mmCIF file of C-alpha atoms and ligand atoms in Angstrom:
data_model
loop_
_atom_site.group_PDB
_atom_site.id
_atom_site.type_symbol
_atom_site.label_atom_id
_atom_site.label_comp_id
_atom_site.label_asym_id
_atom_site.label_seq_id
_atom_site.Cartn_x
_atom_site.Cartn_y
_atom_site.Cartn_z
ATOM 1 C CA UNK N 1 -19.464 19.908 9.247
ATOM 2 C CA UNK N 2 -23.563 19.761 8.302
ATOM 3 C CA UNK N 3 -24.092 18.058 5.365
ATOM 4 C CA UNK N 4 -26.748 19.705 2.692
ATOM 5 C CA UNK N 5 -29.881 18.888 3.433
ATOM 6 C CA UNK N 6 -31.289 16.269 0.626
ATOM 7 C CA UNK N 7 -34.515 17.034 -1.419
ATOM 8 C CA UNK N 8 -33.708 14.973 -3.941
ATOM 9 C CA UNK N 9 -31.937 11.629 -5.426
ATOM 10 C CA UNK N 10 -31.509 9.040 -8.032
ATOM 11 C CA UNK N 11 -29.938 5.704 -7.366
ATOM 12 C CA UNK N 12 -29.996 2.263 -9.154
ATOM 13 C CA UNK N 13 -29.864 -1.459 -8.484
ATOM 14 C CA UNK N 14 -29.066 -4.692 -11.350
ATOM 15 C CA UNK N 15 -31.119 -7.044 -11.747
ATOM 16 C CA UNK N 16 -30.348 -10.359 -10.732
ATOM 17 C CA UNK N 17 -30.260 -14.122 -11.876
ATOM 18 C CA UNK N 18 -30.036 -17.360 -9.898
ATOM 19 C CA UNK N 19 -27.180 -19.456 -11.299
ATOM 20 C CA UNK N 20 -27.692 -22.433 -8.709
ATOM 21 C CA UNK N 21 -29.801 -23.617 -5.884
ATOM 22 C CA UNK N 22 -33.095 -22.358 -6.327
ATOM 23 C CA UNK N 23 -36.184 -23.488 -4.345
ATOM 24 C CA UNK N 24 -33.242 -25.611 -1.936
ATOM 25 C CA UNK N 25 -32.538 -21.551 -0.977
ATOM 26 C CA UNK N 26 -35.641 -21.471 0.831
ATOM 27 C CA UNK N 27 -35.410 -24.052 2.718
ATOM 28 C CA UNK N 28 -31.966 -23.452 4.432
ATOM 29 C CA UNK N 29 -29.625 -24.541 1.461
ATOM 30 C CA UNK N 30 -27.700 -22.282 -0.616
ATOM 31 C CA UNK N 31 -27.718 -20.809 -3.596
ATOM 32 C CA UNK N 32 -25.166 -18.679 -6.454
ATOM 33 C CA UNK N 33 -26.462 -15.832 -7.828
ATOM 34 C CA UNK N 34 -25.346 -13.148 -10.259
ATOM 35 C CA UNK N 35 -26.158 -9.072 -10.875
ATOM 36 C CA UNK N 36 -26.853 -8.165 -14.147
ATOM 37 C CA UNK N 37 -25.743 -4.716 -16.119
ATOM 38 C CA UNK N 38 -29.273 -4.564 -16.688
ATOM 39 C CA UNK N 39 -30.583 -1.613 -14.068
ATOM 40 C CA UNK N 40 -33.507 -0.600 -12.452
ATOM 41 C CA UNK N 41 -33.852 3.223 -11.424
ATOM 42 C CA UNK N 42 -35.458 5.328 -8.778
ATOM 43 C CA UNK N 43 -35.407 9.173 -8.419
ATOM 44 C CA UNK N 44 -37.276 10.075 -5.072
ATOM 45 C CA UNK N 45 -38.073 13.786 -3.721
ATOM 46 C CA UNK N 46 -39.140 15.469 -0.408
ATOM 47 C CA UNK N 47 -42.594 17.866 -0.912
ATOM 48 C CA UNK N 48 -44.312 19.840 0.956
ATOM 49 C CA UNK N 49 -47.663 18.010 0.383
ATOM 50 C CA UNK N 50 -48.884 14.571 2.656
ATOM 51 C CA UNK N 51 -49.037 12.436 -0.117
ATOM 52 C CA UNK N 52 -46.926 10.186 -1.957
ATOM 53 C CA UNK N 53 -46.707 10.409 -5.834
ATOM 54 C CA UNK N 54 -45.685 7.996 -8.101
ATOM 55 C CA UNK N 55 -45.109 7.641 -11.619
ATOM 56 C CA UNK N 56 -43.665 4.288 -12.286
ATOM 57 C CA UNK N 57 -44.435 4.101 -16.763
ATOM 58 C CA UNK N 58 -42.728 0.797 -16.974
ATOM 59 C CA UNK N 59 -45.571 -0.428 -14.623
ATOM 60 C CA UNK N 60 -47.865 1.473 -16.624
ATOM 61 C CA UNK N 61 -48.513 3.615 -13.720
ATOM 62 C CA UNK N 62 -48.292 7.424 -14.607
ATOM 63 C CA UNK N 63 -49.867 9.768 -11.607
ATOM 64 C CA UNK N 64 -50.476 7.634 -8.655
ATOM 65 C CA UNK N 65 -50.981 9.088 -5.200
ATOM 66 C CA UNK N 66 -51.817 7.853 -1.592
ATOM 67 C CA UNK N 67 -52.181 10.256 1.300
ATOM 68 C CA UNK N 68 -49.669 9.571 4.162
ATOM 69 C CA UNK N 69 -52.273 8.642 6.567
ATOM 70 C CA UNK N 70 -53.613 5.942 3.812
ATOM 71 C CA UNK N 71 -50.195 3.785 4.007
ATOM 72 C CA UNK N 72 -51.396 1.487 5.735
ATOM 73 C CA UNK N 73 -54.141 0.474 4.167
ATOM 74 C CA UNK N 74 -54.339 -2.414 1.568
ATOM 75 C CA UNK N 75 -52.238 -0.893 -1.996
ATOM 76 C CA UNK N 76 -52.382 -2.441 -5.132
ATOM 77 C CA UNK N 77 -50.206 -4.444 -6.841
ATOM 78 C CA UNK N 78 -47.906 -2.535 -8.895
ATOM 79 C CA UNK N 79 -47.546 0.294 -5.999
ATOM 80 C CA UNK N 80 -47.071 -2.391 -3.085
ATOM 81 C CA UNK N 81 -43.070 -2.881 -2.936
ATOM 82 C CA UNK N 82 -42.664 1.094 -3.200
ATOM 83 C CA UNK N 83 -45.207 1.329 -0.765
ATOM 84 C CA UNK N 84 -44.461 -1.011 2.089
ATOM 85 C CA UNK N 85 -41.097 0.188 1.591
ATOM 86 C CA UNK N 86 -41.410 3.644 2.232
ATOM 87 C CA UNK N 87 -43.973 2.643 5.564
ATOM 88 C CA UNK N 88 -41.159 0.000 6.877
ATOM 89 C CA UNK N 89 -38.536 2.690 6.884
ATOM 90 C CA UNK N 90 -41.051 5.445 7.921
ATOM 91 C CA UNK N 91 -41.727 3.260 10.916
ATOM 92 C CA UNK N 92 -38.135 1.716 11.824
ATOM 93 C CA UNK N 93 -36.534 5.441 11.863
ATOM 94 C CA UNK N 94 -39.528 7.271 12.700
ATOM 95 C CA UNK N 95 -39.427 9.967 10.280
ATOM 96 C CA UNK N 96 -42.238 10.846 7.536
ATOM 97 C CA UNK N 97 -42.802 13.566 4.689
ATOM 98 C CA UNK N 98 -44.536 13.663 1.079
ATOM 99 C CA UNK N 99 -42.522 12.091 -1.582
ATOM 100 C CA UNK N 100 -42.258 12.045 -5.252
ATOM 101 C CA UNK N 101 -41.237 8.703 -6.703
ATOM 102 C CA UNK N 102 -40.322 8.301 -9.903
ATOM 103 C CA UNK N 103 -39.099 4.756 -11.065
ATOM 104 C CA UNK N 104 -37.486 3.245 -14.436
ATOM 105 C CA UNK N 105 -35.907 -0.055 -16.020
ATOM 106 C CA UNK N 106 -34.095 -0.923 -18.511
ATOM 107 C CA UNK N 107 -34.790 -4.627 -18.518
ATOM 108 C CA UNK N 108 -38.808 -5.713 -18.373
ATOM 109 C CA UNK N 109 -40.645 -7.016 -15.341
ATOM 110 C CA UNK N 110 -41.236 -10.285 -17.499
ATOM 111 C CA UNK N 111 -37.989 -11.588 -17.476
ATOM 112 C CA UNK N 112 -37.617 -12.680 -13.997
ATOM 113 C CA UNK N 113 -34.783 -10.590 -13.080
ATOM 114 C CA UNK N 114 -36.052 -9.064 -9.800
ATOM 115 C CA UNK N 115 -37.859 -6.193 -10.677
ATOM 116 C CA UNK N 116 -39.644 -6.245 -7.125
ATOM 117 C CA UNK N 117 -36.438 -6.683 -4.918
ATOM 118 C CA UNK N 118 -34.693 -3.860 -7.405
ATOM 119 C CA UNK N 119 -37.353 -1.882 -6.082
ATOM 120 C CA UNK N 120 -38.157 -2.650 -2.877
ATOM 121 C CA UNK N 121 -33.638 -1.918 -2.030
ATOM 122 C CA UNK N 122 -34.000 1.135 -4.215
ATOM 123 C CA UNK N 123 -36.771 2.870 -1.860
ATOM 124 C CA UNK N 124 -35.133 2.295 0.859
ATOM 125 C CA UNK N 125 -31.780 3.423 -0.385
ATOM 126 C CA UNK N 126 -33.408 6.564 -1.708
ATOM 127 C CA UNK N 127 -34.950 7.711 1.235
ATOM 128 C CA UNK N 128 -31.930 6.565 3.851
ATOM 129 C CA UNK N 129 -30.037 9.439 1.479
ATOM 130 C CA UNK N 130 -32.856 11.801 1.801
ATOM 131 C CA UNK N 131 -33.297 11.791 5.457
ATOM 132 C CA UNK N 132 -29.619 11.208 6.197
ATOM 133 C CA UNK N 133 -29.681 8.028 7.933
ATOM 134 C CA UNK N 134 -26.617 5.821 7.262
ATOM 135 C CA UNK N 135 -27.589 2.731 6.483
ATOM 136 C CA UNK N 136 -25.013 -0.143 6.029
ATOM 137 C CA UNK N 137 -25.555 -3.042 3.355
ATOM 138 C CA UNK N 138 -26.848 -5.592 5.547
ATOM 139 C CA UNK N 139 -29.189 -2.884 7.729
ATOM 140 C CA UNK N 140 -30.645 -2.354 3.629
ATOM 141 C CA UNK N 141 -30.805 -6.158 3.352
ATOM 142 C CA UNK N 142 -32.561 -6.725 6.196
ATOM 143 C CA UNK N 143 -35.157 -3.969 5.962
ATOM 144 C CA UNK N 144 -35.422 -4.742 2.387
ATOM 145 C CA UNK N 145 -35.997 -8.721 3.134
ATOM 146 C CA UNK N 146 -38.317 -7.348 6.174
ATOM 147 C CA UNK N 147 -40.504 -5.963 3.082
ATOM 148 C CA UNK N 148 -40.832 -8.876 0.687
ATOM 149 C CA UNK N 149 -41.656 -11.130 2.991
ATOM 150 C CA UNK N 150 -44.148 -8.559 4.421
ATOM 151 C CA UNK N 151 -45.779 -8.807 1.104
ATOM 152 C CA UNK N 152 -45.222 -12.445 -0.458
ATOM 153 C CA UNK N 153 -44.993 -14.288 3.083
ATOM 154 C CA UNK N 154 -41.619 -16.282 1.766
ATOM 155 C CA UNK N 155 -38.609 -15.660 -0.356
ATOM 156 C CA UNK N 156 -34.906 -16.617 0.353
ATOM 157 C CA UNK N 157 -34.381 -12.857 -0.168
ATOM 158 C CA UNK N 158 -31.120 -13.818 -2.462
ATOM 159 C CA UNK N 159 -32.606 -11.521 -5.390
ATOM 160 C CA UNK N 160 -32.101 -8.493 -2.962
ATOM 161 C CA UNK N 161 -28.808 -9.784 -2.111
ATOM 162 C CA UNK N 162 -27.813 -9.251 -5.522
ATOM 163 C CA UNK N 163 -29.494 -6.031 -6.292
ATOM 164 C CA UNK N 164 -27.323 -4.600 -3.243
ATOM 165 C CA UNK N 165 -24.132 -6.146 -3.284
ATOM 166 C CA UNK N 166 -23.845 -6.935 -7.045
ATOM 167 C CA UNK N 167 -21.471 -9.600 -8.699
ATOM 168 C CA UNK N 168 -21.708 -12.985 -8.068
ATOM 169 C CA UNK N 169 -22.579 -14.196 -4.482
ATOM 170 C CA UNK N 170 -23.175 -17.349 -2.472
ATOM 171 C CA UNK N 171 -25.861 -16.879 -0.417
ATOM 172 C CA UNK N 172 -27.466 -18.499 2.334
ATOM 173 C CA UNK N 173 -31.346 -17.814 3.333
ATOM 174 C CA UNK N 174 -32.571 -14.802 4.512
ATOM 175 C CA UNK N 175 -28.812 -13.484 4.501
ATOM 176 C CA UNK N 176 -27.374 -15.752 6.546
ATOM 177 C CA UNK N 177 -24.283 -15.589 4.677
ATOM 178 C CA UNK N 178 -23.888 -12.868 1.816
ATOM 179 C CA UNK N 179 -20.455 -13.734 0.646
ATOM 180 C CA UNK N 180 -19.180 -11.947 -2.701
ATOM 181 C CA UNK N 181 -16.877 -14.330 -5.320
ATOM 182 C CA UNK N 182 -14.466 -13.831 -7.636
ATOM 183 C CA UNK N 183 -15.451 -14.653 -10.597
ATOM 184 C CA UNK N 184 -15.111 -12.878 -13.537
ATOM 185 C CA UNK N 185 -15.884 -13.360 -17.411
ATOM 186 C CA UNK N 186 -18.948 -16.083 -16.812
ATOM 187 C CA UNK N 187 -19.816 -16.894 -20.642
ATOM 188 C CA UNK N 188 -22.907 -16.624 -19.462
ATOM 189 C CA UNK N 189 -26.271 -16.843 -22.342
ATOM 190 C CA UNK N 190 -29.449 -16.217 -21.578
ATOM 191 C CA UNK N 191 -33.239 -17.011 -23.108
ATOM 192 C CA UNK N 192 -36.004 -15.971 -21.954
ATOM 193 C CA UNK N 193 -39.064 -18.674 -22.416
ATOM 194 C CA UNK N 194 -41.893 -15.591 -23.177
ATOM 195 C CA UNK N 195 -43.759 -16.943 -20.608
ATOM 196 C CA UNK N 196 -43.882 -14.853 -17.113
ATOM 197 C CA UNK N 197 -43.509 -17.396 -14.047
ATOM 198 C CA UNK N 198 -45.224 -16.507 -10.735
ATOM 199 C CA UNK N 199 -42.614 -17.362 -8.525
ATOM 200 C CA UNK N 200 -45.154 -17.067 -5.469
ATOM 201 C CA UNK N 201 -47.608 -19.398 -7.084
ATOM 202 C CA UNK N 202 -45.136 -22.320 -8.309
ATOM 203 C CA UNK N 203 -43.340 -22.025 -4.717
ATOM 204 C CA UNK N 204 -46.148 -22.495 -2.686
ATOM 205 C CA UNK N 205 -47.390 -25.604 -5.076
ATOM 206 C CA UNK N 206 -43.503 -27.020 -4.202
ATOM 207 C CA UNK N 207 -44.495 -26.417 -0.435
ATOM 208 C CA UNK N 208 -47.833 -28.332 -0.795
ATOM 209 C CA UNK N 209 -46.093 -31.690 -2.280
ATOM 210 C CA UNK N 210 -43.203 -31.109 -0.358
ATOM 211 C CA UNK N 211 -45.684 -31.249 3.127
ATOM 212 C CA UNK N 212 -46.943 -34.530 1.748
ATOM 213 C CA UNK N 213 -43.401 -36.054 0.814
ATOM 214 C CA UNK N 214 -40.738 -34.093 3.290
ATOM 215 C CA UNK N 215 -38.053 -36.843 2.809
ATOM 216 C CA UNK N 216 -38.646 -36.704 -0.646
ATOM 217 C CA UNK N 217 -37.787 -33.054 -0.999
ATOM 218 C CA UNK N 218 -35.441 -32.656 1.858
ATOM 219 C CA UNK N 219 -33.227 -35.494 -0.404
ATOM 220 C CA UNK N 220 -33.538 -33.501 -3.422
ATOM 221 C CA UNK N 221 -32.702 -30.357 -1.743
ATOM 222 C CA UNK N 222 -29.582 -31.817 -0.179
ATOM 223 C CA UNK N 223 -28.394 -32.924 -3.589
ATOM 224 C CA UNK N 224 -29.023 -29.248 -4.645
ATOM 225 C CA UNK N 225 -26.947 -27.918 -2.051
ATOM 226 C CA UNK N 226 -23.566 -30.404 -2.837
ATOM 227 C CA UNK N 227 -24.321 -28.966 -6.240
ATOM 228 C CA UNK N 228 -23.877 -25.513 -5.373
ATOM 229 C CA UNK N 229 -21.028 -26.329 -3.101
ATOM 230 C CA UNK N 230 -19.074 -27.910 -6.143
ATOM 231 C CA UNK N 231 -20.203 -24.722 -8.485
ATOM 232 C CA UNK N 232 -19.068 -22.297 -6.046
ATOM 233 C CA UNK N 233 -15.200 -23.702 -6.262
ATOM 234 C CA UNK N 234 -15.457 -24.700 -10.003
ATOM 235 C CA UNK N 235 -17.100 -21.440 -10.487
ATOM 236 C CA UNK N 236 -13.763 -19.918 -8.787
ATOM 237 C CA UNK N 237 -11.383 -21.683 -10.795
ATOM 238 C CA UNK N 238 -13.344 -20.238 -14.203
ATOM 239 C CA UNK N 239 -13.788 -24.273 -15.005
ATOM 240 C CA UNK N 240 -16.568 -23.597 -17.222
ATOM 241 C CA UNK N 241 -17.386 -26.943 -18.202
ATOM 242 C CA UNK N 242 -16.777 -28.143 -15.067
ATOM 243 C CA UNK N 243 -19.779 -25.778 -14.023
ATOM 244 C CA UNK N 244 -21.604 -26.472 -16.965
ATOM 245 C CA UNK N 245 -21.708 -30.061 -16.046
ATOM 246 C CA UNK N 246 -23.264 -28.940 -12.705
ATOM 247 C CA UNK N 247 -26.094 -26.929 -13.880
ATOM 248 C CA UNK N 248 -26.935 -29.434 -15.703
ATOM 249 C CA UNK N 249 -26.854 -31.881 -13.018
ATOM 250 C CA UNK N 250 -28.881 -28.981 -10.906
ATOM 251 C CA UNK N 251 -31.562 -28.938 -14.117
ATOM 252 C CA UNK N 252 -31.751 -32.644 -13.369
ATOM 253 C CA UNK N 253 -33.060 -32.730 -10.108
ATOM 254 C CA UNK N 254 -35.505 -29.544 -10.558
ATOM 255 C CA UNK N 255 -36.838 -31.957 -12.810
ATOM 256 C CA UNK N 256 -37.711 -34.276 -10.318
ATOM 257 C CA UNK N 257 -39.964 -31.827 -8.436
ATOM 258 C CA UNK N 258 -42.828 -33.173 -8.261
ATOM 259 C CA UNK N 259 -45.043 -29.748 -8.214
ATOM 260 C CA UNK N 260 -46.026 -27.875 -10.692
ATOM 261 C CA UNK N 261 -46.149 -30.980 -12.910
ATOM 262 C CA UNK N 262 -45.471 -34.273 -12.780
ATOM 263 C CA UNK N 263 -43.525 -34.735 -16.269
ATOM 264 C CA UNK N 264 -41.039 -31.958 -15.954
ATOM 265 C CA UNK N 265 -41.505 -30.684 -11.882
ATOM 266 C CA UNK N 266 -40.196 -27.204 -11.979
ATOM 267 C CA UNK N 267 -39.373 -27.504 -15.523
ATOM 268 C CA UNK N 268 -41.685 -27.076 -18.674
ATOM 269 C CA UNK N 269 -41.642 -27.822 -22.063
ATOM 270 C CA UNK N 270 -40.473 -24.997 -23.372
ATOM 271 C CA UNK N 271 -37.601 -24.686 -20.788
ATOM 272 C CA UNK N 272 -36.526 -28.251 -21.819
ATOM 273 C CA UNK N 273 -36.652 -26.901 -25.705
ATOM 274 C CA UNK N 274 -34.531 -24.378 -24.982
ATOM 275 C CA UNK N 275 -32.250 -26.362 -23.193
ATOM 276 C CA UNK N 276 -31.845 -29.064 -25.352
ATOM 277 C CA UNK N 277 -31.190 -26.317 -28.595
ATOM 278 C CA UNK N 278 -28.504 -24.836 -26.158
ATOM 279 C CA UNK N 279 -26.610 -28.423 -25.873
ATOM 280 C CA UNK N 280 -27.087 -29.313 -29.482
ATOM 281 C CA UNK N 281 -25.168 -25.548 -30.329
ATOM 282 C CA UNK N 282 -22.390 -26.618 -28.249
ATOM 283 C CA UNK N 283 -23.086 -25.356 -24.677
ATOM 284 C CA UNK N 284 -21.003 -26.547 -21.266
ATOM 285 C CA UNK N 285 -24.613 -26.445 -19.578
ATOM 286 C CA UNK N 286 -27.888 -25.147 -18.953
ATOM 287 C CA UNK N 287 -31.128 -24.703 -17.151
ATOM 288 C CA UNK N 288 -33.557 -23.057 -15.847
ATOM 289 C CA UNK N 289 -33.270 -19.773 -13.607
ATOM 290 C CA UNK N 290 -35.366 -18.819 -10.635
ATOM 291 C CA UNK N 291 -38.725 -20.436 -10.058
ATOM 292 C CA UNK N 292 -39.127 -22.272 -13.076
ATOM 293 C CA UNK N 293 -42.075 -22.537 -15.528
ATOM 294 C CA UNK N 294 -41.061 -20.219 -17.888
ATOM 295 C CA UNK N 295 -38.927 -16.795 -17.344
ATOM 296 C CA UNK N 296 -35.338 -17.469 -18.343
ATOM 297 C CA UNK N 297 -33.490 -20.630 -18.973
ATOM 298 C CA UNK N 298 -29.070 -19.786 -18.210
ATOM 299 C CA UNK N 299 -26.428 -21.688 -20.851
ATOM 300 C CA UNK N 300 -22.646 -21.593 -20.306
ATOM 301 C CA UNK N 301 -20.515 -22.217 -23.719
ATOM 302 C CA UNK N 302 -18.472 -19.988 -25.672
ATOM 303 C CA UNK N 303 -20.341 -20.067 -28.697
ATOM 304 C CA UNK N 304 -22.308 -17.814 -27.702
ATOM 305 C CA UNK N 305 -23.350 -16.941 -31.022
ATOM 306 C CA UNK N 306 -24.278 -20.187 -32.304
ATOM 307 C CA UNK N 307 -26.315 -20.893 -29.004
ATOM 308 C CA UNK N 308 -28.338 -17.461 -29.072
ATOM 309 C CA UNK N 309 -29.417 -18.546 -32.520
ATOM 310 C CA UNK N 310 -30.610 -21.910 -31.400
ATOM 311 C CA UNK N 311 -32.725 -20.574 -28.441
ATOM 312 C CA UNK N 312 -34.106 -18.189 -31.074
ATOM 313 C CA UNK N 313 -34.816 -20.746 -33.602
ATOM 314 C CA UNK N 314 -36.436 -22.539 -30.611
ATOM 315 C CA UNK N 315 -38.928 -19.933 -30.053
ATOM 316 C CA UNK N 316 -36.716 -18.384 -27.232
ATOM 317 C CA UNK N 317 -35.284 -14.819 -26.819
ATOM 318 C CA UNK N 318 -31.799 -14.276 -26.312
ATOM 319 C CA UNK N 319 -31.086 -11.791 -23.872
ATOM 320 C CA UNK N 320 -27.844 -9.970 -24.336
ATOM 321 C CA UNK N 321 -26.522 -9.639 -20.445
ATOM 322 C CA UNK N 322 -23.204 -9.204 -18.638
ATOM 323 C CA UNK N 323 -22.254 -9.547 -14.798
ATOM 324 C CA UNK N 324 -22.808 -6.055 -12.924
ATOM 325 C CA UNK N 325 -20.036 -5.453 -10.374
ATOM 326 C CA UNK N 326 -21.422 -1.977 -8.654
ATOM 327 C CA UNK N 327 -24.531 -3.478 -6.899
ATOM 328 C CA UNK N 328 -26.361 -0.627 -5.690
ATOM 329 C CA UNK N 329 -25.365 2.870 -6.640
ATOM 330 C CA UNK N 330 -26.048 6.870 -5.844
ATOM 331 C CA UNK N 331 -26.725 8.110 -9.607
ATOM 332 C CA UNK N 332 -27.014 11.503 -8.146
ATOM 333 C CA UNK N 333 -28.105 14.128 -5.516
HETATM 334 O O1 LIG A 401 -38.408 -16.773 -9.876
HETATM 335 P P1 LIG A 401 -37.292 -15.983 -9.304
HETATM 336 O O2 LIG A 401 -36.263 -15.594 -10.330
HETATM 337 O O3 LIG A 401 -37.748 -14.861 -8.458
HETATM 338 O O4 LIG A 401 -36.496 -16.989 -8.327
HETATM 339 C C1 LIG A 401 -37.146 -17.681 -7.308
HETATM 340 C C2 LIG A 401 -36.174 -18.549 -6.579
HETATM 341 C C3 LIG A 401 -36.777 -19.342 -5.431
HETATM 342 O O5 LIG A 401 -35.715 -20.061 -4.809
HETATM 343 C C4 LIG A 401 -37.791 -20.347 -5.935
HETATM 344 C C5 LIG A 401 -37.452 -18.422 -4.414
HETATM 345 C C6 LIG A 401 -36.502 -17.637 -3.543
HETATM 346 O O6 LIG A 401 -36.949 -16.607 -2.988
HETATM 347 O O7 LIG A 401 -35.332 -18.014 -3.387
#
């Protein structure tokens, strides 16, 4: 039977969080990594016209458009996931029409919690509908990995790992392994620092010490990755403490980074506040999550009460977040 032809869709991905093994990730270590209910939207359309609209308000774009022939030219900034995107898939299928792209979040692109990757899988998932081309997961990963590193040059590409497949996952660089857990019921707290990390800038300081001390790094990234090993099974078992222990054990050796500074590596005073207020109210763990510097520092206890109101007292934000299970979704046709 033909199927309907497609004009238009809406699907979503969550946003992510790494829970262990950042920076190690890109260097052939693993990592854990959790979806978040928190959702990022994209509703995409077939027109008649060469041109690609989009009106992305979040991103404080309202009425931008490109002429096909124009794609590959340099984009800016806020357009440049949607847009390499849409050309990657253009060119790997060879197909091409007008679109109307229309995206929305309901978490903000400060926090850290993938906004790009969200994105970047939601395009592609959007238009694989639309020009009904079955896709499966990892043929999304890797087109969707293809993309970001088009644009940033590096990236472990866990964050789109998450944004497809949802849940928790261990991961392995560039996909190597995507392997879903089960775990469930992660008292999980999160504070955001209110300061926006640039993950790009803060790795590529990491990769400019770590040229100058490789053994140095390669040890610290090896203790990273027996870390994550350890969290994975604890994390299995629900130990909580147990895997509270570890992340802060994890915290300790981002610490001893010696890029972006020398005092606190990937770490920063206000990370190490809000840690240190999580503790005192009680929590198994914490540290920080993704690149460090600022976004959002993760605490495991089960007061999670008494531990949002110490990382607010500290100057943090709590973040009210649960696991996401779905990964990436059709919303509708
Ligand atoms: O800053 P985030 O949340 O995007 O996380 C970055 C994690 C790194 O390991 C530093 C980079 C990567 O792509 O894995």
């Amino acid at each position: 039977m033909k199927k309907n032809k497609r004009k238009k869709v809406v699907v979503s991905t969550p946003g992510k969080l790494m829970l262990f093994g950042e920076h190690a990730v890109l260097y052939n270590r693993p990592c854990l990594v959790c979806a978040l209910n928190q959702r990022l939207f994209v509703e995409a359309e077939k027109i008649s016209e060469d041109e690609i609209l989009i009106s992305a308000p979040d991103l404080k774009i309202l009425d931008f458009s490109i002429s096909l022939v124009d794609l590959d030219k340099e984009q800016p900034k806020e357009v440049r996931f949607v847009l390499e995107a849409i050309k990657n898939f253009f060119q790997t299928y060879k197909v091409s029409s007008g679109l109307k792209i229309k995206t929305e979040s309901q978490f903000s692109a400060e926090y850290g919690f993938g906004s790009s990757s969200a994105v970047t899988v939601c395009i592609i998932k959007t238009l694989s509908e639309l020009f009904q081309i079955e896709m499966k997961k990892k043929e999304i990963f890797d087109l969707a990995y293809q993309t970001v590193l088009d644009i940033q040059g590096i990236g472990s590409g866990f964050d789109i790992a998450a944004a497809i497949y949802g849940g928790v996952i261990y991961f392995l660089t560039g996909g190597k392994i995507i392997e879903p857990l089960e775990v469930k019921d992660i008292p999980l707290i999160v504070g955001y620092t209110g300061i926006k990390a640039s993950t790009s800038e803060i790795v590529k300081q990491v990769k400019k010490e770590m040229e100058r001390a490789p053994r140095y790094y390669q040890n610290l990234y090896n203790q990273i990755a027996k870390i994550v090993e350890k969290a994975k099974i604890e994390m299995e078992n629900s130990n909580w403490p147990a895997v509270g222990k570890l992340m802060n054990e994890n915290q300790e050796i981002l610490r001893k980074f010696r890029a972006p500074s020398i005092e606190y590596g990937v770490s920063s005073e206000i990370i190490e506040k809000l840690i240190e207020a999580s503790l005192k109210a009680g929590a198994y763990g914490a540290k920080l999550s993704g690149a460090g510097v600022g976004d959002c520092i993760i605490a495991l206890g089960e007061n999670r009460e008494g531990i949002e109101k110490a990382i607010q007292e500290t100057s943090g934000a709590p973040v009210s977040v649960e696991i996401d299970y779905q990964g990436l979704k059709i919303e509708s046709f």
